[in-house]
């Protein structure tokens, strides 16, 4: 069930309310011991959108980091980065995504947040270097090249690269957003 829920969340197929309603409808405590149920519920909550229920999301992440000692877990770092990104705390977010990418440089869920933080912080050299370090077969590489071109005011070039990214993967949401700029 986790894999299905993860796909729904990362592909933004549910609204924030639907995500919370779904997690709250699950009967973790009827199927697991208390500690296991609590752990799994905190994991699910840490994955949810951070626009609403900010306190609950922070508490879940804190429990996972402290009680369960998962502060260097990729999922927990991603949750923290997502929270910081949602709050427009791009510098702090970039620090977290950088740490996560040091652990797993191909973390697909982290890459768009990392790229956008580089763009928001106007880190054009780092953005260009990032684009050159990744596979040309991956749409997020082309998304990062598009962000670089957008940052240096080469808007036509940026759109070409955003188009290339969503042509490679029609579900590449960041590229669609970039193309709309």
Tab-separated table of C-alpha atoms in Angstrom:
chain	number	residue	atom	x	y	z
A	1	UNK	CA	0.000	0.000	0.000
A	2	UNK	CA	2.894	2.378	0.715
A	3	UNK	CA	4.106	2.304	-2.885
A	4	UNK	CA	0.645	3.174	-4.221
A	5	UNK	CA	0.251	6.014	-1.723
A	6	UNK	CA	3.740	7.286	-2.531
A	7	UNK	CA	2.896	7.420	-6.251
A	8	UNK	CA	-0.301	9.348	-5.526
A	9	UNK	CA	1.607	11.860	-3.405
A	10	UNK	CA	4.680	12.406	-5.579
A	11	UNK	CA	2.570	12.740	-8.716
A	12	UNK	CA	0.269	15.237	-6.977
A	13	UNK	CA	-2.838	13.207	-7.754
A	14	UNK	CA	-4.700	14.244	-4.607
A	15	UNK	CA	-5.454	17.576	-3.034
A	16	UNK	CA	-4.053	18.374	0.385
A	17	UNK	CA	-7.438	17.654	1.949
A	18	UNK	CA	-7.731	14.315	0.144
A	19	UNK	CA	-4.266	13.307	1.342
A	20	UNK	CA	-5.075	14.133	4.960
A	21	UNK	CA	-8.506	12.491	4.771
A	22	UNK	CA	-6.930	9.356	3.322
A	23	UNK	CA	-4.225	9.084	5.995
A	24	UNK	CA	-6.744	9.746	8.759
A	25	UNK	CA	-9.043	7.045	7.369
A	26	UNK	CA	-6.375	4.357	7.661
A	27	UNK	CA	-6.725	2.103	10.687
A	28	UNK	CA	-3.054	1.661	11.545
A	29	UNK	CA	-3.775	0.814	15.184
A	30	UNK	CA	-6.159	-2.012	14.261
A	31	UNK	CA	-3.513	-3.821	12.230
A	32	UNK	CA	-0.294	-3.087	14.111
A	33	UNK	CA	1.106	-2.711	17.581
A	34	UNK	CA	0.944	0.857	18.911
A	35	UNK	CA	4.618	1.719	18.302
A	36	UNK	CA	4.575	0.355	14.739
A	37	UNK	CA	1.272	2.058	13.945
A	38	UNK	CA	2.571	5.355	15.292
A	39	UNK	CA	5.789	5.062	13.272
A	40	UNK	CA	3.980	4.317	10.017
A	41	UNK	CA	1.419	7.073	10.535
A	42	UNK	CA	4.216	9.598	11.209
A	43	UNK	CA	5.918	8.455	7.986
A	44	UNK	CA	2.733	8.943	5.989
A	45	UNK	CA	2.125	12.377	7.519
A	46	UNK	CA	5.689	13.442	6.721
A	47	UNK	CA	4.990	12.783	3.031
A	48	UNK	CA	1.896	14.977	2.777
A	49	UNK	CA	1.660	18.435	1.256
A	50	UNK	CA	2.918	21.110	3.629
A	51	UNK	CA	0.435	23.901	2.804
A	52	UNK	CA	-1.965	22.964	5.559
A	53	UNK	CA	-1.454	21.088	8.823
A	54	UNK	CA	1.996	22.641	9.185
A	55	UNK	CA	2.239	21.879	12.909
A	56	UNK	CA	1.259	18.231	12.425
A	57	UNK	CA	3.823	17.839	9.633
A	58	UNK	CA	6.579	19.385	11.736
A	59	UNK	CA	5.675	17.225	14.726
A	60	UNK	CA	5.689	14.069	12.594
A	61	UNK	CA	9.088	14.911	11.133
A	62	UNK	CA	10.456	15.779	14.580
A	63	UNK	CA	9.258	12.456	15.998
A	64	UNK	CA	10.848	10.558	13.126
A	65	UNK	CA	14.120	12.462	13.478
A	66	UNK	CA	14.383	12.260	17.255
A	67	UNK	CA	12.401	9.319	18.599
A	68	UNK	CA	13.168	6.992	15.698
A	69	UNK	CA	16.618	8.504	14.920
A	70	UNK	CA	15.957	9.042	11.218
A	71	UNK	CA	17.480	12.492	10.799
A	72	UNK	CA	19.627	11.299	7.867
A	73	UNK	CA	16.861	9.293	6.219
A	74	UNK	CA	16.201	10.377	2.621
A	75	UNK	CA	12.432	10.529	3.121
A	76	UNK	CA	12.739	12.654	6.243
A	77	UNK	CA	15.257	14.999	4.611
A	78	UNK	CA	12.936	15.328	1.618
A	79	UNK	CA	10.018	16.127	3.916
A	80	UNK	CA	12.089	18.815	5.623
A	81	UNK	CA	13.188	20.272	2.268
A	82	UNK	CA	9.586	20.311	1.062
A	83	UNK	CA	8.513	22.147	4.210
A	84	UNK	CA	11.263	24.760	3.815
A	85	UNK	CA	10.495	25.161	0.113
A	86	UNK	CA	6.799	25.685	0.845
A	87	UNK	CA	7.786	28.434	3.296
A	88	UNK	CA	10.081	30.063	0.657
A	89	UNK	CA	13.108	29.437	2.864
A	90	UNK	CA	15.233	28.633	-0.173
A	91	UNK	CA	18.692	28.930	1.387
A	92	UNK	CA	17.860	26.500	4.184
A	93	UNK	CA	16.044	24.270	1.724
A	94	UNK	CA	19.107	24.167	-0.529
A	95	UNK	CA	21.242	23.094	2.439
A	96	UNK	CA	18.882	20.177	3.095
A	97	UNK	CA	18.626	19.141	-0.567
A	98	UNK	CA	22.409	19.335	-0.897
A	99	UNK	CA	22.776	17.006	2.090
A	100	UNK	CA	20.196	14.640	0.623
A	101	UNK	CA	21.877	14.620	-2.787
A	102	UNK	CA	25.205	13.845	-1.100
A	103	UNK	CA	23.528	10.697	0.236
A	104	UNK	CA	21.734	9.915	-3.046
A	105	UNK	CA	22.632	12.136	-6.005
A	106	UNK	CA	19.825	10.695	-8.145
A	107	UNK	CA	16.959	11.141	-5.693
A	108	UNK	CA	14.208	11.932	-8.194
A	109	UNK	CA	11.899	13.549	-5.670
A	110	UNK	CA	14.623	15.901	-4.428
A	111	UNK	CA	15.951	17.064	-7.793
A	112	UNK	CA	13.147	19.517	-8.739
A	113	UNK	CA	13.266	21.215	-5.327
A	114	UNK	CA	17.064	21.467	-5.487
A	115	UNK	CA	16.990	22.914	-9.015
A	116	UNK	CA	14.335	25.495	-8.161
A	117	UNK	CA	16.242	26.556	-5.030
A	118	UNK	CA	19.356	27.113	-7.139
A	119	UNK	CA	17.232	29.210	-9.481
A	120	UNK	CA	15.572	31.202	-6.687
A	121	UNK	CA	18.945	31.934	-5.103
A	122	UNK	CA	20.305	32.962	-8.521
A	123	UNK	CA	23.092	30.383	-8.320
A	124	UNK	CA	23.612	30.266	-12.085
A	125	UNK	CA	27.067	28.649	-11.973
A	126	UNK	CA	25.894	25.902	-9.624
A	127	UNK	CA	22.783	25.409	-11.738
A	128	UNK	CA	24.814	25.006	-14.926
A	129	UNK	CA	27.265	22.656	-13.195
A	130	UNK	CA	24.359	20.631	-11.836
A	131	UNK	CA	22.909	20.294	-15.351
A	132	UNK	CA	26.233	19.050	-16.715
A	133	UNK	CA	26.645	16.458	-13.955
A	134	UNK	CA	23.417	14.593	-14.720
A	135	UNK	CA	22.238	12.239	-17.429
A	136	UNK	CA	21.112	13.774	-20.714
A	137	UNK	CA	18.407	11.092	-20.880
A	138	UNK	CA	16.661	12.518	-17.835
A	139	UNK	CA	14.028	15.263	-18.193
A	140	UNK	CA	15.077	17.005	-14.977
A	141	UNK	CA	18.508	17.604	-16.485
A	142	UNK	CA	16.839	19.565	-19.275
A	143	UNK	CA	14.586	21.281	-16.757
A	144	UNK	CA	17.713	22.493	-14.947
A	145	UNK	CA	19.193	23.757	-18.238
A	146	UNK	CA	15.905	25.570	-18.856
A	147	UNK	CA	16.073	27.142	-15.392
A	148	UNK	CA	19.633	28.259	-16.078
A	149	UNK	CA	18.618	29.885	-19.363
A	150	UNK	CA	15.623	31.515	-17.719
A	151	UNK	CA	17.909	32.861	-14.998
A	152	UNK	CA	20.231	34.493	-17.547
A	153	UNK	CA	17.238	35.980	-19.423
A	154	UNK	CA	17.443	33.618	-22.396
A	155	UNK	CA	13.704	32.925	-22.304
A	156	UNK	CA	13.384	31.401	-25.784
A	157	UNK	CA	16.212	28.975	-25.018
A	158	UNK	CA	14.656	28.209	-21.640
A	159	UNK	CA	11.353	27.282	-23.278
A	160	UNK	CA	13.133	24.972	-25.703
A	161	UNK	CA	14.700	23.090	-22.809
A	162	UNK	CA	11.466	22.990	-20.810
A	163	UNK	CA	9.781	21.597	-23.945
A	164	UNK	CA	12.514	18.983	-24.287
A	165	UNK	CA	11.979	17.968	-20.647
A	166	UNK	CA	8.224	17.474	-20.902
A	167	UNK	CA	8.558	15.850	-24.330
A	168	UNK	CA	10.743	13.231	-22.662
A	169	UNK	CA	8.262	12.829	-19.795
A	170	UNK	CA	4.807	14.328	-20.139
A	171	UNK	CA	4.390	14.010	-16.352
A	172	UNK	CA	7.374	16.264	-15.602
A	173	UNK	CA	5.380	18.923	-13.755
A	174	UNK	CA	8.290	21.291	-13.134
A	175	UNK	CA	8.963	21.503	-16.883
A	176	UNK	CA	5.323	22.316	-17.588
A	177	UNK	CA	5.464	25.080	-14.993
A	178	UNK	CA	8.722	26.377	-16.427
A	179	UNK	CA	7.268	26.415	-19.912
A	180	UNK	CA	4.371	28.547	-18.675
A	181	UNK	CA	6.713	31.297	-17.436
